[in-house]
GROMACS .gro file of C-alpha atoms in nm:
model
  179
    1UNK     CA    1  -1.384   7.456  10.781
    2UNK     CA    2  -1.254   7.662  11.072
    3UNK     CA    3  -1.192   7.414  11.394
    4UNK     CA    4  -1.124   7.686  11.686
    5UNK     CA    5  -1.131   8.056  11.698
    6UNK     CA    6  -0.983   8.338  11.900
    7UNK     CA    7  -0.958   8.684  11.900
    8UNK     CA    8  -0.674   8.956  11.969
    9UNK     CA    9  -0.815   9.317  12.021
   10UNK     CA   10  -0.969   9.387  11.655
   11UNK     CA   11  -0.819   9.066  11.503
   12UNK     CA   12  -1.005   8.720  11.522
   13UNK     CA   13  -0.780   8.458  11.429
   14UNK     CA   14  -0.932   8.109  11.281
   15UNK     CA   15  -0.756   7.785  11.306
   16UNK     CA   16  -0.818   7.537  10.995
   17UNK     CA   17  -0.708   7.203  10.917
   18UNK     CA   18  -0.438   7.339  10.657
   19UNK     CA   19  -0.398   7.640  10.806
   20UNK     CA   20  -0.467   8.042  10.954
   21UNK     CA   21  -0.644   8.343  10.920
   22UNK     CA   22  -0.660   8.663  11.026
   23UNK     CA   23  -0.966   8.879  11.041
   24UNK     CA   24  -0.951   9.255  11.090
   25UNK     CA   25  -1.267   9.467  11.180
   26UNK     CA   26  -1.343   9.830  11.177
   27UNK     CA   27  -1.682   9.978  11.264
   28UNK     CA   28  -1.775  10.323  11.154
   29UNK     CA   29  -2.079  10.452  11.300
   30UNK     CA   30  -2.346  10.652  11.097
   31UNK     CA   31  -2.460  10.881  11.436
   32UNK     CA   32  -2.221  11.045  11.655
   33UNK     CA   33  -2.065  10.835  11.923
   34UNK     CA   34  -2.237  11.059  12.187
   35UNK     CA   35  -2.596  10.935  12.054
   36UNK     CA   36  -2.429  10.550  12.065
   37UNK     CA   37  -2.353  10.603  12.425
   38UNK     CA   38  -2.701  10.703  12.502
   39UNK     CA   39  -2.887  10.437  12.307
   40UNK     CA   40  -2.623  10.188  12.230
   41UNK     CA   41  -2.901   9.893  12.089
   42UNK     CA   42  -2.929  10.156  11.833
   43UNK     CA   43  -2.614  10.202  11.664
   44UNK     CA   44  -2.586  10.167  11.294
   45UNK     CA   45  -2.302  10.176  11.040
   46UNK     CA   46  -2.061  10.028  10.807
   47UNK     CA   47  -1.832   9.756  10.913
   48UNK     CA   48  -1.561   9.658  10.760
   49UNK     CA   49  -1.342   9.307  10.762
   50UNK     CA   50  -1.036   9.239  10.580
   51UNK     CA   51  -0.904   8.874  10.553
   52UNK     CA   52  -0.544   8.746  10.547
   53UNK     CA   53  -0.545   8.370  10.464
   54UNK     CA   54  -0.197   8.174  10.547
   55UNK     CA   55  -0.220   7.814  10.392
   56UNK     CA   56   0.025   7.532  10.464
   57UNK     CA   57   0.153   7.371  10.169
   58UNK     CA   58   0.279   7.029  10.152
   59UNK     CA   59   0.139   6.978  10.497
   60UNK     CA   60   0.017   6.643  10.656
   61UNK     CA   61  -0.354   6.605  10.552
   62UNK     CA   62  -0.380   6.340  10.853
   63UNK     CA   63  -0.227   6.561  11.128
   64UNK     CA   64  -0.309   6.504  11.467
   65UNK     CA   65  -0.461   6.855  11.602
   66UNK     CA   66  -0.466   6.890  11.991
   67UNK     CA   67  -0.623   7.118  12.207
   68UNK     CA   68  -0.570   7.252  12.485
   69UNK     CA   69  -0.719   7.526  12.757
   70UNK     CA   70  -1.041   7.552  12.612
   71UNK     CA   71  -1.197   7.885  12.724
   72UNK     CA   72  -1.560   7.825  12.906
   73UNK     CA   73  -1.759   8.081  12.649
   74UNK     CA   74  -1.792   7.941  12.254
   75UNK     CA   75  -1.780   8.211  11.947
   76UNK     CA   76  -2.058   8.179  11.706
   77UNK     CA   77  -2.010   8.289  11.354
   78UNK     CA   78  -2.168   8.316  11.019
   79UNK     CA   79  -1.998   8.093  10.698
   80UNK     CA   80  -1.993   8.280  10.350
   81UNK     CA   81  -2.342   8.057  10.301
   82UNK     CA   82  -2.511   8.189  10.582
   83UNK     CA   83  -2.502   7.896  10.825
   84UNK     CA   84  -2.424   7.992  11.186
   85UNK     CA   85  -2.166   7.761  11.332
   86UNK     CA   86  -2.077   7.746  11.710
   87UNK     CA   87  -1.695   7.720  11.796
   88UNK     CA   88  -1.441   7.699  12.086
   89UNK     CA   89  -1.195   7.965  12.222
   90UNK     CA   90  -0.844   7.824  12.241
   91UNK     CA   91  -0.552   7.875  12.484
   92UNK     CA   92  -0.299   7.626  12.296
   93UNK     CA   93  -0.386   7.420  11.960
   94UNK     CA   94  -0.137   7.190  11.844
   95UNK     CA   95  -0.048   7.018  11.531
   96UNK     CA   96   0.131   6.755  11.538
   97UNK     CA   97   0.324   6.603  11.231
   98UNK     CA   98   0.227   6.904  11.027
   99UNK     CA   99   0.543   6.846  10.800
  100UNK     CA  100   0.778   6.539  10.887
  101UNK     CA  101   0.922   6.543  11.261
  102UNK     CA  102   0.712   6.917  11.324
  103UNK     CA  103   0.466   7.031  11.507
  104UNK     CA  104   0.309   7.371  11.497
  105UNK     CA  105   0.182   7.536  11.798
  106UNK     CA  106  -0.096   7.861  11.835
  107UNK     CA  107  -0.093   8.018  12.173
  108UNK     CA  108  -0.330   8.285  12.313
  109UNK     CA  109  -0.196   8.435  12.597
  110UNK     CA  110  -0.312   8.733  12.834
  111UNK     CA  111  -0.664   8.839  12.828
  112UNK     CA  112  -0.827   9.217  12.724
  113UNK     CA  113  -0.561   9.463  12.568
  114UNK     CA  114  -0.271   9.275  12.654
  115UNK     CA  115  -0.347   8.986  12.496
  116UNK     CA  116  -0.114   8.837  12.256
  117UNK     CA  117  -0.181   8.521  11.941
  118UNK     CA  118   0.225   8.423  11.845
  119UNK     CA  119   0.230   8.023  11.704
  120UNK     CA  120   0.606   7.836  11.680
  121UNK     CA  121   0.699   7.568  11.476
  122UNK     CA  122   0.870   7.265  11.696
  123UNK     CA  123   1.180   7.095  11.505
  124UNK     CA  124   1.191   6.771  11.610
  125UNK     CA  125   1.560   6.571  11.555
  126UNK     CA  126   1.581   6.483  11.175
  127UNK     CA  127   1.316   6.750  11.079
  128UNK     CA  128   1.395   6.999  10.793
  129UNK     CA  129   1.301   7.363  10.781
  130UNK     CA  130   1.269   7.353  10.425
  131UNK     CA  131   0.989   7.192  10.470
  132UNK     CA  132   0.766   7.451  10.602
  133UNK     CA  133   0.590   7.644  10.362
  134UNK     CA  134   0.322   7.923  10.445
  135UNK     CA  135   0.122   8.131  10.110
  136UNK     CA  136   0.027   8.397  10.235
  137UNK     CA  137  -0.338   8.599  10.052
  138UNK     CA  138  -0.490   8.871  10.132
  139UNK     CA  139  -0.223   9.155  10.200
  140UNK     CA  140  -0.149   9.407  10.023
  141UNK     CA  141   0.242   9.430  10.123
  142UNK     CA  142   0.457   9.188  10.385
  143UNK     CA  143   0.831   9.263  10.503
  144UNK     CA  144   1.032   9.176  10.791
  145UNK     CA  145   1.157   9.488  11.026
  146UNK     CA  146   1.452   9.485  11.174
  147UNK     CA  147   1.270   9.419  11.490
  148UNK     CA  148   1.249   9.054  11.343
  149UNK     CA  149   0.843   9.117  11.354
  150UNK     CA  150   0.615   9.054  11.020
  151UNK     CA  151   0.443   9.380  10.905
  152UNK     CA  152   0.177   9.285  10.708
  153UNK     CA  153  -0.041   9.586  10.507
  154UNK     CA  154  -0.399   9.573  10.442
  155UNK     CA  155  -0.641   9.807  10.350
  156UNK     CA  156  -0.781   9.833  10.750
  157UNK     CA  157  -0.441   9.849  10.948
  158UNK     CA  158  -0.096   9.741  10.961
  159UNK     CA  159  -0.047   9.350  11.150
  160UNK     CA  160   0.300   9.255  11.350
  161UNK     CA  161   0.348   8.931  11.390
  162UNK     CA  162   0.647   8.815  11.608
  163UNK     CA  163   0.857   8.544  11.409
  164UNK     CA  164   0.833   8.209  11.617
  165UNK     CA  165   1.098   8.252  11.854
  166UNK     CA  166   1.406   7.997  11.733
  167UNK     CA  167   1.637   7.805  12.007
  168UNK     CA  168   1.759   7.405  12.000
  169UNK     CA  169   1.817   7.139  12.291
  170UNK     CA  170   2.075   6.901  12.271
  171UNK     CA  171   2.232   6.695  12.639
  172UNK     CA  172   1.932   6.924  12.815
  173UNK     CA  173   2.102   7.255  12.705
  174UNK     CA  174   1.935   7.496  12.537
  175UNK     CA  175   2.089   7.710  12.304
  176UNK     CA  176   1.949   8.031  12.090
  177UNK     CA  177   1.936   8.020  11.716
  178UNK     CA  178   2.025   8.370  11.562
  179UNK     CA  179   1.997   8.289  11.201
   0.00000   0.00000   0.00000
């Protein structure tokens, strides 16, 4: 069951209870895009949606999901049975206690074009990265650049994702992790 959507451009991203997904979109028209611009109720074609599923294993099936800067205007979509189901934009969404002493956070920021979907994970004291484990379906090839950004291959187009961003606080100092 998808609890809050939000879209990026030509990716809608869907927030479940054990985890993500990304949704890519392409439209091809049948007419010319000269005859859309002159009757655009009237356009007709093929469009295509690829689907990248990210599931959290191991994760907390209690967790605590917050959200936070709800957008005024809801996104209505169909399920694969054909029920329409109304849901809320998101600005923040966080899971708390998704794996012992971690939360996971989705932000939207920006608006239009320069929008931008990134999520962290939060290491609380005590908490152990091993514990986070993401399986990824739906792509056809993942790698990391040197960039440190995820390129993820489908059969639409090519995804970046930015790797959460990595730093620790200890006596109110914050300090970079580079590994």
């Amino acid at each position: 069951d998808i609890l809050y959507v939000t879209s990026d451009k030509s990716l809608k991203i869907s927030l479940k209870k054990n985890g993500f997904c990304y949704e890519q979109f392409r439209f091809e028209p049948k007419q010319s895009l000269e005859s859309i611009k002159e009757n655009p109720r009237q356009k007709e074609g093929l469009t295509q949606i690829h689907r990248i599923s990210f599931e959290l294993l191991n994760a907390n099936e209690d967790v605590q999901i917050l959200a936070e800067d709800i957008f005024a205007d809801p996104i209505h979509y169909y399920t694969d049975k054909g029920a329409l189901v109304r849901t809320e934009h998101f600005g923040k969404v966080t899971y708390k206690e998704i794996y012992p002493k971690t939360d996971l956070v989705f932000l939207f920021e920006g608006s239009g074009l320069e929008s931008k979907f990134k999520y962290n994970f939060i290491l609380h004291p005590g908490a152990k990265i091993e514990a986070i484990k993401i399986k990824m379906e739906g792509a056809e090839h993942a790698e990391i650049l040197a960039t440190g950004e995820l390129l993820i291959k489908n059969s639409l187009d090519d995804i970046k994702v930015q790797i959460p961003y990595s730093y620790s606080i200890a006596n109110d100092t914050k300090k970079e992790e580079t590994e």
